[in-house]
């Protein structure tokens, strides 16, 4: 009798054929229907065109109303001609200029990336490359900087430049660093610029094995309107996975004593790694940061490393 009672609930859990069919239908509806997706994309495109047409009609209405309100026929006539000339200039000159400028910038970008790869190879080269690197130095500079190239010289110190990227970032004085940041960035061995659809790009920070980061590559992506370096759409930072909560340099735990009890309060602090948190970011400041990486830091990394220049930016003037 007890055995039958134990088996009864198991029998009640079995699904009926109707339930199985219902579950199958639910699963099938979850699968993406390519035809429906195509129709949805077509509908979205039509809606977008309709919205653009409405915006264009509104602009035309505003233009007509504004010109009709001008005080004389002479000013109206001149305004119409000026508007047509301006539109003609945009369509024939500015559009052509933008496309040609983009082509030039893309060519320059290819050249820059080739040079940048060579520079990174030199920074990270080790003792077995000494002869090939020394051979790139002119005799005049060898004498000027006392570079010796004896075959028997000890090569043990001819290693990758230690803390090159950390030193360059700190000397640029663009970001704020706390002491924990610096300990982590001592493991930074490379920074890569990765072009996306022009002018959008990604910056990758590559670390060696360390006690702080779960993953050795962290990144931030800067998205721009196509062919417009001044129109930033958004930025996306990766989620950084720390090996331990105590390793996170962006957070600090404060202990407060209240009536013989300890209260632990965690708060956010200034940190270089805050740049990867892109929620509610100010796009104007993100644009300055993007330009710092693209147009300044990667071109002048050696000058920053040697501490013979710093990034020139006045935040108050920019806000003004």
PDB file of C-alpha atoms in Angstrom:
ATOM      1  CA  UNK A   1       0.000   0.000   0.000  1.00  0.00           C
ATOM      2  CA  UNK A   2       2.789   2.443   0.881  1.00  0.00           C
ATOM      3  CA  UNK A   3       4.591   1.559  -2.332  1.00  0.00           C
ATOM      4  CA  UNK A   4       1.517   2.471  -4.448  1.00  0.00           C
ATOM      5  CA  UNK A   5       1.153   5.798  -2.673  1.00  0.00           C
ATOM      6  CA  UNK A   6       4.777   6.646  -3.453  1.00  0.00           C
ATOM      7  CA  UNK A   7       4.324   5.852  -7.128  1.00  0.00           C
ATOM      8  CA  UNK A   8       1.099   7.861  -7.589  1.00  0.00           C
ATOM      9  CA  UNK A   9       2.675  11.339  -7.630  1.00  0.00           C
ATOM     10  CA  UNK A  10       5.141  10.185 -10.292  1.00  0.00           C
ATOM     11  CA  UNK A  11       2.284   9.125 -12.519  1.00  0.00           C
ATOM     12  CA  UNK A  12       0.525  12.463 -12.053  1.00  0.00           C
ATOM     13  CA  UNK A  13       3.662  14.356 -13.232  1.00  0.00           C
ATOM     14  CA  UNK A  14       3.522  12.750 -16.681  1.00  0.00           C
ATOM     15  CA  UNK A  15       2.448  15.233 -19.357  1.00  0.00           C
ATOM     16  CA  UNK A  16      -0.596  14.420 -21.498  1.00  0.00           C
ATOM     17  CA  UNK A  17      -0.280  14.289 -25.338  1.00  0.00           C
ATOM     18  CA  UNK A  18      -2.175  17.591 -25.516  1.00  0.00           C
ATOM     19  CA  UNK A  19       0.322  19.224 -23.127  1.00  0.00           C
ATOM     20  CA  UNK A  20       3.244  17.861 -25.156  1.00  0.00           C
ATOM     21  CA  UNK A  21       1.787  19.345 -28.339  1.00  0.00           C
ATOM     22  CA  UNK A  22       1.249  22.663 -26.587  1.00  0.00           C
ATOM     23  CA  UNK A  23       4.857  22.733 -25.339  1.00  0.00           C
ATOM     24  CA  UNK A  24       6.101  21.841 -28.845  1.00  0.00           C
ATOM     25  CA  UNK A  25       4.084  24.681 -30.352  1.00  0.00           C
ATOM     26  CA  UNK A  26       5.489  27.103 -27.773  1.00  0.00           C
ATOM     27  CA  UNK A  27       9.038  26.069 -28.650  1.00  0.00           C
ATOM     28  CA  UNK A  28       8.316  26.472 -32.353  1.00  0.00           C
ATOM     29  CA  UNK A  29       6.974  29.974 -31.844  1.00  0.00           C
ATOM     30  CA  UNK A  30      10.205  30.870 -30.040  1.00  0.00           C
ATOM     31  CA  UNK A  31      12.217  29.989 -33.149  1.00  0.00           C
ATOM     32  CA  UNK A  32      12.879  32.948 -35.373  1.00  0.00           C
ATOM     33  CA  UNK A  33      10.841  32.956 -38.577  1.00  0.00           C
ATOM     34  CA  UNK A  34      13.059  34.317 -41.391  1.00  0.00           C
ATOM     35  CA  UNK A  35      10.076  35.475 -43.480  1.00  0.00           C
ATOM     36  CA  UNK A  36       8.522  37.350 -40.567  1.00  0.00           C
ATOM     37  CA  UNK A  37      11.902  38.880 -39.716  1.00  0.00           C
ATOM     38  CA  UNK A  38      12.334  40.078 -43.309  1.00  0.00           C
ATOM     39  CA  UNK A  39       8.857  41.591 -43.314  1.00  0.00           C
ATOM     40  CA  UNK A  40       9.557  43.309 -40.001  1.00  0.00           C
ATOM     41  CA  UNK A  41      12.827  44.767 -41.338  1.00  0.00           C
ATOM     42  CA  UNK A  42      11.001  45.993 -44.443  1.00  0.00           C
ATOM     43  CA  UNK A  43       8.308  47.599 -42.302  1.00  0.00           C
ATOM     44  CA  UNK A  44      10.939  49.291 -40.098  1.00  0.00           C
ATOM     45  CA  UNK A  45      12.675  50.645 -43.185  1.00  0.00           C
ATOM     46  CA  UNK A  46       9.393  51.996 -44.551  1.00  0.00           C
ATOM     47  CA  UNK A  47       8.610  53.622 -41.196  1.00  0.00           C
ATOM     48  CA  UNK A  48      12.063  55.193 -41.141  1.00  0.00           C
ATOM     49  CA  UNK A  49      11.586  56.644 -44.630  1.00  0.00           C
ATOM     50  CA  UNK A  50       8.167  57.941 -43.648  1.00  0.00           C
ATOM     51  CA  UNK A  51       9.614  59.656 -40.577  1.00  0.00           C
ATOM     52  CA  UNK A  52      12.390  61.215 -42.672  1.00  0.00           C
ATOM     53  CA  UNK A  53       9.800  62.483 -45.177  1.00  0.00           C
ATOM     54  CA  UNK A  54       7.746  63.982 -42.351  1.00  0.00           C
ATOM     55  CA  UNK A  55      10.844  65.718 -40.959  1.00  0.00           C
ATOM     56  CA  UNK A  56      11.648  67.031 -44.430  1.00  0.00           C
ATOM     57  CA  UNK A  57       8.082  68.307 -44.872  1.00  0.00           C
ATOM     58  CA  UNK A  58       8.232  70.028 -41.469  1.00  0.00           C
ATOM     59  CA  UNK A  59      11.515  71.698 -42.378  1.00  0.00           C
ATOM     60  CA  UNK A  60      10.087  72.866 -45.683  1.00  0.00           C
ATOM     61  CA  UNK A  61       7.013  74.285 -43.949  1.00  0.00           C
ATOM     62  CA  UNK A  62       9.211  76.166 -41.476  1.00  0.00           C
ATOM     63  CA  UNK A  63      11.331  77.521 -44.345  1.00  0.00           C
ATOM     64  CA  UNK A  64       8.277  78.675 -46.323  1.00  0.00           C
ATOM     65  CA  UNK A  65       6.723  80.305 -43.268  1.00  0.00           C
ATOM     66  CA  UNK A  66       9.981  82.045 -42.335  1.00  0.00           C
ATOM     67  CA  UNK A  67      10.570  83.448 -45.822  1.00  0.00           C
ATOM     68  CA  UNK A  68       6.944  84.599 -46.169  1.00  0.00           C
ATOM     69  CA  UNK A  69       7.315  86.557 -42.928  1.00  0.00           C
ATOM     70  CA  UNK A  70      10.282  88.569 -44.250  1.00  0.00           C
ATOM     71  CA  UNK A  71       9.537  92.308 -44.560  1.00  0.00           C
ATOM     72  CA  UNK A  72      10.080  92.853 -48.289  1.00  0.00           C
ATOM     73  CA  UNK A  73      10.018  91.116 -51.655  1.00  0.00           C
ATOM     74  CA  UNK A  74      13.703  91.918 -52.137  1.00  0.00           C
ATOM     75  CA  UNK A  75      14.785  90.128 -48.955  1.00  0.00           C
ATOM     76  CA  UNK A  76      12.480  87.215 -49.780  1.00  0.00           C
ATOM     77  CA  UNK A  77      13.999  86.836 -53.258  1.00  0.00           C
ATOM     78  CA  UNK A  78      17.569  87.003 -51.961  1.00  0.00           C
ATOM     79  CA  UNK A  79      16.804  84.535 -49.176  1.00  0.00           C
ATOM     80  CA  UNK A  80      15.381  82.034 -51.674  1.00  0.00           C
ATOM     81  CA  UNK A  81      18.469  82.340 -53.889  1.00  0.00           C
ATOM     82  CA  UNK A  82      20.830  82.053 -50.893  1.00  0.00           C
ATOM     83  CA  UNK A  83      19.007  78.958 -49.654  1.00  0.00           C
ATOM     84  CA  UNK A  84      19.183  77.285 -53.085  1.00  0.00           C
ATOM     85  CA  UNK A  85      22.875  78.146 -53.402  1.00  0.00           C
ATOM     86  CA  UNK A  86      23.568  76.750 -49.956  1.00  0.00           C
ATOM     87  CA  UNK A  87      21.760  73.485 -50.759  1.00  0.00           C
ATOM     88  CA  UNK A  88      23.628  73.267 -54.063  1.00  0.00           C
ATOM     89  CA  UNK A  89      26.951  73.781 -52.270  1.00  0.00           C
ATOM     90  CA  UNK A  90      26.129  71.034 -49.767  1.00  0.00           C
ATOM     91  CA  UNK A  91      25.155  68.508 -52.417  1.00  0.00           C
ATOM     92  CA  UNK A  92      27.945  69.230 -54.921  1.00  0.00           C
ATOM     93  CA  UNK A  93      30.851  70.413 -52.802  1.00  0.00           C
ATOM     94  CA  UNK A  94      30.534  69.300 -49.186  1.00  0.00           C
ATOM     95  CA  UNK A  95      29.386  65.752 -49.971  1.00  0.00           C
ATOM     96  CA  UNK A  96      32.251  65.327 -52.419  1.00  0.00           C
ATOM     97  CA  UNK A  97      34.666  66.853 -49.921  1.00  0.00           C
ATOM     98  CA  UNK A  98      33.527  64.495 -47.163  1.00  0.00           C
ATOM     99  CA  UNK A  99      33.872  61.407 -49.359  1.00  0.00           C
ATOM    100  CA  UNK A 100      37.345  62.460 -50.562  1.00  0.00           C
ATOM    101  CA  UNK A 101      38.414  63.355 -47.019  1.00  0.00           C
ATOM    102  CA  UNK A 102      37.250  59.950 -45.800  1.00  0.00           C
ATOM    103  CA  UNK A 103      39.265  58.196 -48.518  1.00  0.00           C
ATOM    104  CA  UNK A 104      42.392  60.174 -47.544  1.00  0.00           C
ATOM    105  CA  UNK A 105      41.891  59.502 -43.844  1.00  0.00           C
ATOM    106  CA  UNK A 106      41.441  55.776 -44.460  1.00  0.00           C
ATOM    107  CA  UNK A 107      44.695  55.699 -46.430  1.00  0.00           C
ATOM    108  CA  UNK A 108      46.451  57.622 -43.656  1.00  0.00           C
ATOM    109  CA  UNK A 109      44.995  55.191 -41.124  1.00  0.00           C
ATOM    110  CA  UNK A 110      46.497  52.216 -42.970  1.00  0.00           C
ATOM    111  CA  UNK A 111      49.900  53.914 -42.974  1.00  0.00           C
ATOM    112  CA  UNK A 112      49.544  54.795 -39.299  1.00  0.00           C
ATOM    113  CA  UNK A 113      48.676  51.222 -38.334  1.00  0.00           C
ATOM    114  CA  UNK A 114      51.708  49.907 -40.240  1.00  0.00           C
ATOM    115  CA  UNK A 115      54.004  52.291 -38.380  1.00  0.00           C
ATOM    116  CA  UNK A 116      52.233  51.605 -35.105  1.00  0.00           C
ATOM    117  CA  UNK A 117      52.834  47.867 -35.490  1.00  0.00           C
ATOM    118  CA  UNK A 118      56.549  48.515 -36.053  1.00  0.00           C
ATOM    119  CA  UNK A 119      56.675  50.764 -32.978  1.00  0.00           C
ATOM    120  CA  UNK A 120      54.983  48.124 -30.822  1.00  0.00           C
ATOM    121  CA  UNK A 121      57.465  45.502 -32.087  1.00  0.00           C
ATOM    122  CA  UNK A 122      60.364  47.700 -30.985  1.00  0.00           C
ATOM    123  CA  UNK A 123      58.817  48.345 -27.546  1.00  0.00           C
ATOM    124  CA  UNK A 124      58.268  44.648 -26.917  1.00  0.00           C
ATOM    125  CA  UNK A 125      61.397  43.268 -28.600  1.00  0.00           C
ATOM    126  CA  UNK A 126      63.817  41.177 -26.534  1.00  0.00           C
ATOM    127  CA  UNK A 127      67.546  40.498 -26.552  1.00  0.00           C
ATOM    128  CA  UNK A 128      67.521  38.218 -29.609  1.00  0.00           C
ATOM    129  CA  UNK A 129      66.518  41.221 -31.754  1.00  0.00           C
ATOM    130  CA  UNK A 130      69.305  43.492 -30.549  1.00  0.00           C
ATOM    131  CA  UNK A 131      71.462  43.392 -33.698  1.00  0.00           C
ATOM    132  CA  UNK A 132      68.534  44.012 -36.032  1.00  0.00           C
ATOM    133  CA  UNK A 133      67.349  46.960 -33.919  1.00  0.00           C
ATOM    134  CA  UNK A 134      70.810  48.493 -33.552  1.00  0.00           C
ATOM    135  CA  UNK A 135      71.212  48.304 -37.324  1.00  0.00           C
ATOM    136  CA  UNK A 136      68.252  50.691 -37.713  1.00  0.00           C
ATOM    137  CA  UNK A 137      70.130  53.487 -35.887  1.00  0.00           C
ATOM    138  CA  UNK A 138      72.207  55.857 -37.973  1.00  0.00           C
ATOM    139  CA  UNK A 139      75.948  56.153 -37.239  1.00  0.00           C
ATOM    140  CA  UNK A 140      75.408  59.786 -36.278  1.00  0.00           C
ATOM    141  CA  UNK A 141      72.836  58.836 -33.617  1.00  0.00           C
ATOM    142  CA  UNK A 142      74.980  55.961 -32.369  1.00  0.00           C
ATOM    143  CA  UNK A 143      77.717  58.451 -31.634  1.00  0.00           C
ATOM    144  CA  UNK A 144      75.312  61.105 -30.322  1.00  0.00           C
ATOM    145  CA  UNK A 145      73.646  58.743 -27.811  1.00  0.00           C
ATOM    146  CA  UNK A 146      76.665  56.513 -27.081  1.00  0.00           C
ATOM    147  CA  UNK A 147      75.152  53.334 -28.533  1.00  0.00           C
ATOM    148  CA  UNK A 148      77.621  50.452 -28.529  1.00  0.00           C
ATOM    149  CA  UNK A 149      77.268  47.383 -30.699  1.00  0.00           C
ATOM    150  CA  UNK A 150      80.125  45.102 -29.697  1.00  0.00           C
ATOM    151  CA  UNK A 151      79.263  41.469 -30.400  1.00  0.00           C
ATOM    152  CA  UNK A 152      80.446  40.325 -26.988  1.00  0.00           C
ATOM    153  CA  UNK A 153      78.337  42.791 -25.032  1.00  0.00           C
ATOM    154  CA  UNK A 154      75.872  41.363 -22.511  1.00  0.00           C
ATOM    155  CA  UNK A 155      72.352  41.381 -23.956  1.00  0.00           C
ATOM    156  CA  UNK A 156      70.529  40.487 -20.760  1.00  0.00           C
ATOM    157  CA  UNK A 157      69.254  44.037 -20.218  1.00  0.00           C
ATOM    158  CA  UNK A 158      68.082  44.416 -23.808  1.00  0.00           C
ATOM    159  CA  UNK A 159      64.498  43.447 -22.940  1.00  0.00           C
ATOM    160  CA  UNK A 160      60.989  44.904 -23.547  1.00  0.00           C
ATOM    161  CA  UNK A 161      60.659  48.412 -22.118  1.00  0.00           C
ATOM    162  CA  UNK A 162      59.260  47.922 -18.639  1.00  0.00           C
ATOM    163  CA  UNK A 163      56.104  49.898 -17.751  1.00  0.00           C
ATOM    164  CA  UNK A 164      56.208  51.732 -21.082  1.00  0.00           C
ATOM    165  CA  UNK A 165      52.428  52.086 -21.368  1.00  0.00           C
ATOM    166  CA  UNK A 166      51.860  52.837 -17.675  1.00  0.00           C
ATOM    167  CA  UNK A 167      54.496  55.571 -17.729  1.00  0.00           C
ATOM    168  CA  UNK A 168      53.129  57.064 -20.956  1.00  0.00           C
ATOM    169  CA  UNK A 169      49.548  57.140 -19.659  1.00  0.00           C
ATOM    170  CA  UNK A 170      50.531  58.730 -16.348  1.00  0.00           C
ATOM    171  CA  UNK A 171      52.777  61.344 -17.962  1.00  0.00           C
ATOM    172  CA  UNK A 172      50.005  62.365 -20.387  1.00  0.00           C
ATOM    173  CA  UNK A 173      48.057  63.630 -17.344  1.00  0.00           C
ATOM    174  CA  UNK A 174      44.756  62.958 -19.120  1.00  0.00           C
ATOM    175  CA  UNK A 175      43.312  60.296 -16.797  1.00  0.00           C
ATOM    176  CA  UNK A 176      43.081  60.097 -13.012  1.00  0.00           C
ATOM    177  CA  UNK A 177      44.946  57.215 -11.356  1.00  0.00           C
ATOM    178  CA  UNK A 178      44.879  55.858  -7.860  1.00  0.00           C
ATOM    179  CA  UNK A 179      47.662  53.714  -6.383  1.00  0.00           C
ATOM    180  CA  UNK A 180      45.802  50.469  -7.060  1.00  0.00           C
ATOM    181  CA  UNK A 181      45.410  51.459 -10.720  1.00  0.00           C
ATOM    182  CA  UNK A 182      49.166  51.780 -11.039  1.00  0.00           C
ATOM    183  CA  UNK A 183      49.800  48.336  -9.561  1.00  0.00           C
ATOM    184  CA  UNK A 184      47.418  46.788 -12.087  1.00  0.00           C
ATOM    185  CA  UNK A 185      48.760  48.805 -15.035  1.00  0.00           C
ATOM    186  CA  UNK A 186      52.260  47.544 -14.312  1.00  0.00           C
ATOM    187  CA  UNK A 187      50.997  44.403 -16.059  1.00  0.00           C
ATOM    188  CA  UNK A 188      49.880  46.324 -19.169  1.00  0.00           C
ATOM    189  CA  UNK A 189      52.032  45.078 -22.058  1.00  0.00           C
ATOM    190  CA  UNK A 190      50.278  46.525 -25.099  1.00  0.00           C
ATOM    191  CA  UNK A 191      47.601  48.921 -26.349  1.00  0.00           C
ATOM    192  CA  UNK A 192      45.960  48.235 -29.703  1.00  0.00           C
ATOM    193  CA  UNK A 193      43.927  50.540 -31.929  1.00  0.00           C
ATOM    194  CA  UNK A 194      41.364  48.508 -33.911  1.00  0.00           C
ATOM    195  CA  UNK A 195      39.459  50.340 -36.699  1.00  0.00           C
ATOM    196  CA  UNK A 196      35.774  49.542 -37.192  1.00  0.00           C
ATOM    197  CA  UNK A 197      33.380  51.139 -39.696  1.00  0.00           C
ATOM    198  CA  UNK A 198      35.112  54.492 -40.164  1.00  0.00           C
ATOM    199  CA  UNK A 199      35.466  56.498 -37.994  1.00  0.00           C
ATOM    200  CA  UNK A 200      34.386  54.149 -35.167  1.00  0.00           C
ATOM    201  CA  UNK A 201      37.154  52.227 -33.409  1.00  0.00           C
ATOM    202  CA  UNK A 202      38.056  50.040 -30.455  1.00  0.00           C
ATOM    203  CA  UNK A 203      40.950  50.382 -28.008  1.00  0.00           C
ATOM    204  CA  UNK A 204      42.263  47.144 -26.489  1.00  0.00           C
ATOM    205  CA  UNK A 205      44.407  46.994 -23.347  1.00  0.00           C
ATOM    206  CA  UNK A 206      46.438  43.787 -23.167  1.00  0.00           C
ATOM    207  CA  UNK A 207      47.871  42.514 -19.875  1.00  0.00           C
ATOM    208  CA  UNK A 208      50.167  39.696 -18.918  1.00  0.00           C
ATOM    209  CA  UNK A 209      49.028  37.128 -16.359  1.00  0.00           C
ATOM    210  CA  UNK A 210      48.310  38.895 -13.072  1.00  0.00           C
ATOM    211  CA  UNK A 211      46.510  38.585  -9.747  1.00  0.00           C
ATOM    212  CA  UNK A 212      43.878  41.211 -10.589  1.00  0.00           C
ATOM    213  CA  UNK A 213      42.130  40.475 -13.884  1.00  0.00           C
ATOM    214  CA  UNK A 214      40.284  37.324 -14.884  1.00  0.00           C
ATOM    215  CA  UNK A 215      40.748  38.158 -18.582  1.00  0.00           C
ATOM    216  CA  UNK A 216      43.958  39.528 -20.082  1.00  0.00           C
ATOM    217  CA  UNK A 217      42.251  41.799 -22.627  1.00  0.00           C
ATOM    218  CA  UNK A 218      39.859  44.620 -21.754  1.00  0.00           C
ATOM    219  CA  UNK A 219      38.506  47.106 -24.272  1.00  0.00           C
ATOM    220  CA  UNK A 220      36.385  50.139 -24.998  1.00  0.00           C
ATOM    221  CA  UNK A 221      34.564  50.905 -28.247  1.00  0.00           C
ATOM    222  CA  UNK A 222      33.829  54.380 -29.612  1.00  0.00           C
ATOM    223  CA  UNK A 223      30.915  54.540 -32.065  1.00  0.00           C
ATOM    224  CA  UNK A 224      30.577  57.470 -34.472  1.00  0.00           C
ATOM    225  CA  UNK A 225      28.097  58.406 -37.157  1.00  0.00           C
ATOM    226  CA  UNK A 226      29.472  57.043 -40.417  1.00  0.00           C
ATOM    227  CA  UNK A 227      32.075  59.359 -42.008  1.00  0.00           C
ATOM    228  CA  UNK A 228      31.636  62.000 -39.276  1.00  0.00           C
ATOM    229  CA  UNK A 229      34.365  62.114 -36.625  1.00  0.00           C
ATOM    230  CA  UNK A 230      32.574  64.900 -34.747  1.00  0.00           C
ATOM    231  CA  UNK A 231      29.273  63.054 -34.276  1.00  0.00           C
ATOM    232  CA  UNK A 232      29.632  60.438 -31.560  1.00  0.00           C
ATOM    233  CA  UNK A 233      26.688  58.081 -31.159  1.00  0.00           C
ATOM    234  CA  UNK A 234      27.740  56.087 -28.089  1.00  0.00           C
ATOM    235  CA  UNK A 235      30.570  54.297 -26.310  1.00  0.00           C
ATOM    236  CA  UNK A 236      30.669  50.785 -24.898  1.00  0.00           C
ATOM    237  CA  UNK A 237      33.123  49.543 -22.299  1.00  0.00           C
ATOM    238  CA  UNK A 238      33.611  45.881 -21.557  1.00  0.00           C
ATOM    239  CA  UNK A 239      32.620  44.409 -18.215  1.00  0.00           C
ATOM    240  CA  UNK A 240      35.825  43.907 -16.250  1.00  0.00           C
ATOM    241  CA  UNK A 241      35.949  40.667 -14.290  1.00  0.00           C
ATOM    242  CA  UNK A 242      38.110  40.998 -11.201  1.00  0.00           C
ATOM    243  CA  UNK A 243      39.603  37.928  -9.543  1.00  0.00           C
ATOM    244  CA  UNK A 244      38.383  39.222  -6.217  1.00  0.00           C
ATOM    245  CA  UNK A 245      36.154  42.105  -5.130  1.00  0.00           C
ATOM    246  CA  UNK A 246      39.096  43.529  -3.176  1.00  0.00           C
ATOM    247  CA  UNK A 247      41.067  43.772  -6.441  1.00  0.00           C
ATOM    248  CA  UNK A 248      38.594  46.243  -7.977  1.00  0.00           C
ATOM    249  CA  UNK A 249      40.332  49.671  -7.875  1.00  0.00           C
ATOM    250  CA  UNK A 250      37.123  51.591  -8.665  1.00  0.00           C
ATOM    251  CA  UNK A 251      35.484  50.695  -5.342  1.00  0.00           C
ATOM    252  CA  UNK A 252      36.576  51.366  -1.778  1.00  0.00           C
ATOM    253  CA  UNK A 253      35.154  49.922   1.433  1.00  0.00           C
ATOM    254  CA  UNK A 254      34.967  52.260   4.411  1.00  0.00           C
ATOM    255  CA  UNK A 255      34.436  51.017   7.958  1.00  0.00           C
ATOM    256  CA  UNK A 256      32.280  53.156  10.242  1.00  0.00           C
ATOM    257  CA  UNK A 257      31.949  52.446  13.943  1.00  0.00           C
ATOM    258  CA  UNK A 258      28.440  52.917  15.368  1.00  0.00           C
ATOM    259  CA  UNK A 259      27.591  51.936  18.926  1.00  0.00           C
ATOM    260  CA  UNK A 260      30.207  49.241  19.184  1.00  0.00           C
ATOM    261  CA  UNK A 261      29.229  47.923  15.762  1.00  0.00           C
ATOM    262  CA  UNK A 262      31.123  48.095  12.488  1.00  0.00           C
ATOM    263  CA  UNK A 263      29.290  49.308   9.400  1.00  0.00           C
ATOM    264  CA  UNK A 264      30.872  48.601   5.992  1.00  0.00           C
ATOM    265  CA  UNK A 265      30.123  51.156   3.275  1.00  0.00           C
ATOM    266  CA  UNK A 266      31.296  50.646  -0.314  1.00  0.00           C
ATOM    267  CA  UNK A 267      31.661  53.706  -2.522  1.00  0.00           C
ATOM    268  CA  UNK A 268      32.998  54.476  -5.985  1.00  0.00           C
ATOM    269  CA  UNK A 269      36.358  56.254  -6.198  1.00  0.00           C
ATOM    270  CA  UNK A 270      38.345  57.989  -8.922  1.00  0.00           C
ATOM    271  CA  UNK A 271      40.087  55.424 -11.088  1.00  0.00           C
ATOM    272  CA  UNK A 272      41.460  54.966 -14.587  1.00  0.00           C
ATOM    273  CA  UNK A 273      39.257  51.876 -14.912  1.00  0.00           C
ATOM    274  CA  UNK A 274      36.097  53.980 -14.581  1.00  0.00           C
ATOM    275  CA  UNK A 275      36.410  54.741 -18.311  1.00  0.00           C
ATOM    276  CA  UNK A 276      35.084  51.236 -19.019  1.00  0.00           C
ATOM    277  CA  UNK A 277      31.822  51.997 -17.196  1.00  0.00           C
ATOM    278  CA  UNK A 278      29.919  53.817 -19.937  1.00  0.00           C
ATOM    279  CA  UNK A 279      26.483  54.041 -18.345  1.00  0.00           C
ATOM    280  CA  UNK A 280      25.116  57.605 -18.322  1.00  0.00           C
ATOM    281  CA  UNK A 281      28.342  58.990 -19.742  1.00  0.00           C
ATOM    282  CA  UNK A 282      28.680  62.508 -21.107  1.00  0.00           C
ATOM    283  CA  UNK A 283      29.208  62.116 -24.871  1.00  0.00           C
ATOM    284  CA  UNK A 284      31.062  65.434 -25.116  1.00  0.00           C
ATOM    285  CA  UNK A 285      33.689  64.155 -22.689  1.00  0.00           C
ATOM    286  CA  UNK A 286      33.697  60.745 -24.398  1.00  0.00           C
ATOM    287  CA  UNK A 287      34.456  62.526 -27.685  1.00  0.00           C
ATOM    288  CA  UNK A 288      37.454  64.269 -26.099  1.00  0.00           C
ATOM    289  CA  UNK A 289      38.659  60.911 -24.776  1.00  0.00           C
ATOM    290  CA  UNK A 290      38.253  59.289 -28.209  1.00  0.00           C
ATOM    291  CA  UNK A 291      40.245  62.097 -29.822  1.00  0.00           C
ATOM    292  CA  UNK A 292      42.915  61.746 -27.146  1.00  0.00           C
ATOM    293  CA  UNK A 293      43.489  58.107 -28.081  1.00  0.00           C
ATOM    294  CA  UNK A 294      43.134  58.485 -31.831  1.00  0.00           C
ATOM    295  CA  UNK A 295      44.766  61.841 -32.530  1.00  0.00           C
ATOM    296  CA  UNK A 296      47.195  62.317 -29.677  1.00  0.00           C
ATOM    297  CA  UNK A 297      48.292  59.483 -27.401  1.00  0.00           C
ATOM    298  CA  UNK A 298      49.097  56.813 -29.972  1.00  0.00           C
ATOM    299  CA  UNK A 299      50.995  59.330 -32.095  1.00  0.00           C
ATOM    300  CA  UNK A 300      52.987  60.749 -29.177  1.00  0.00           C
ATOM    301  CA  UNK A 301      53.428  57.746 -26.904  1.00  0.00           C
ATOM    302  CA  UNK A 302      57.220  58.083 -26.869  1.00  0.00           C
ATOM    303  CA  UNK A 303      57.063  61.790 -26.011  1.00  0.00           C
ATOM    304  CA  UNK A 304      54.771  60.927 -23.124  1.00  0.00           C
ATOM    305  CA  UNK A 305      57.043  58.114 -21.997  1.00  0.00           C
ATOM    306  CA  UNK A 306      60.013  60.518 -21.974  1.00  0.00           C
ATOM    307  CA  UNK A 307      57.811  63.114 -20.241  1.00  0.00           C
ATOM    308  CA  UNK A 308      58.641  65.860 -22.717  1.00  0.00           C
ATOM    309  CA  UNK A 309      55.010  66.813 -23.470  1.00  0.00           C
ATOM    310  CA  UNK A 310      51.531  66.580 -21.968  1.00  0.00           C
ATOM    311  CA  UNK A 311      48.032  66.589 -23.379  1.00  0.00           C
ATOM    312  CA  UNK A 312      46.721  70.140 -23.695  1.00  0.00           C
ATOM    313  CA  UNK A 313      43.086  70.265 -22.681  1.00  0.00           C
ATOM    314  CA  UNK A 314      41.258  72.697 -20.448  1.00  0.00           C
ATOM    315  CA  UNK A 315      37.951  71.180 -19.377  1.00  0.00           C
ATOM    316  CA  UNK A 316      36.529  74.504 -18.205  1.00  0.00           C
ATOM    317  CA  UNK A 317      37.295  76.188 -21.532  1.00  0.00           C
ATOM    318  CA  UNK A 318      35.783  73.247 -23.408  1.00  0.00           C
ATOM    319  CA  UNK A 319      32.580  73.496 -21.359  1.00  0.00           C
ATOM    320  CA  UNK A 320      32.441  77.226 -22.087  1.00  0.00           C
TER     321      UNK A 320
END
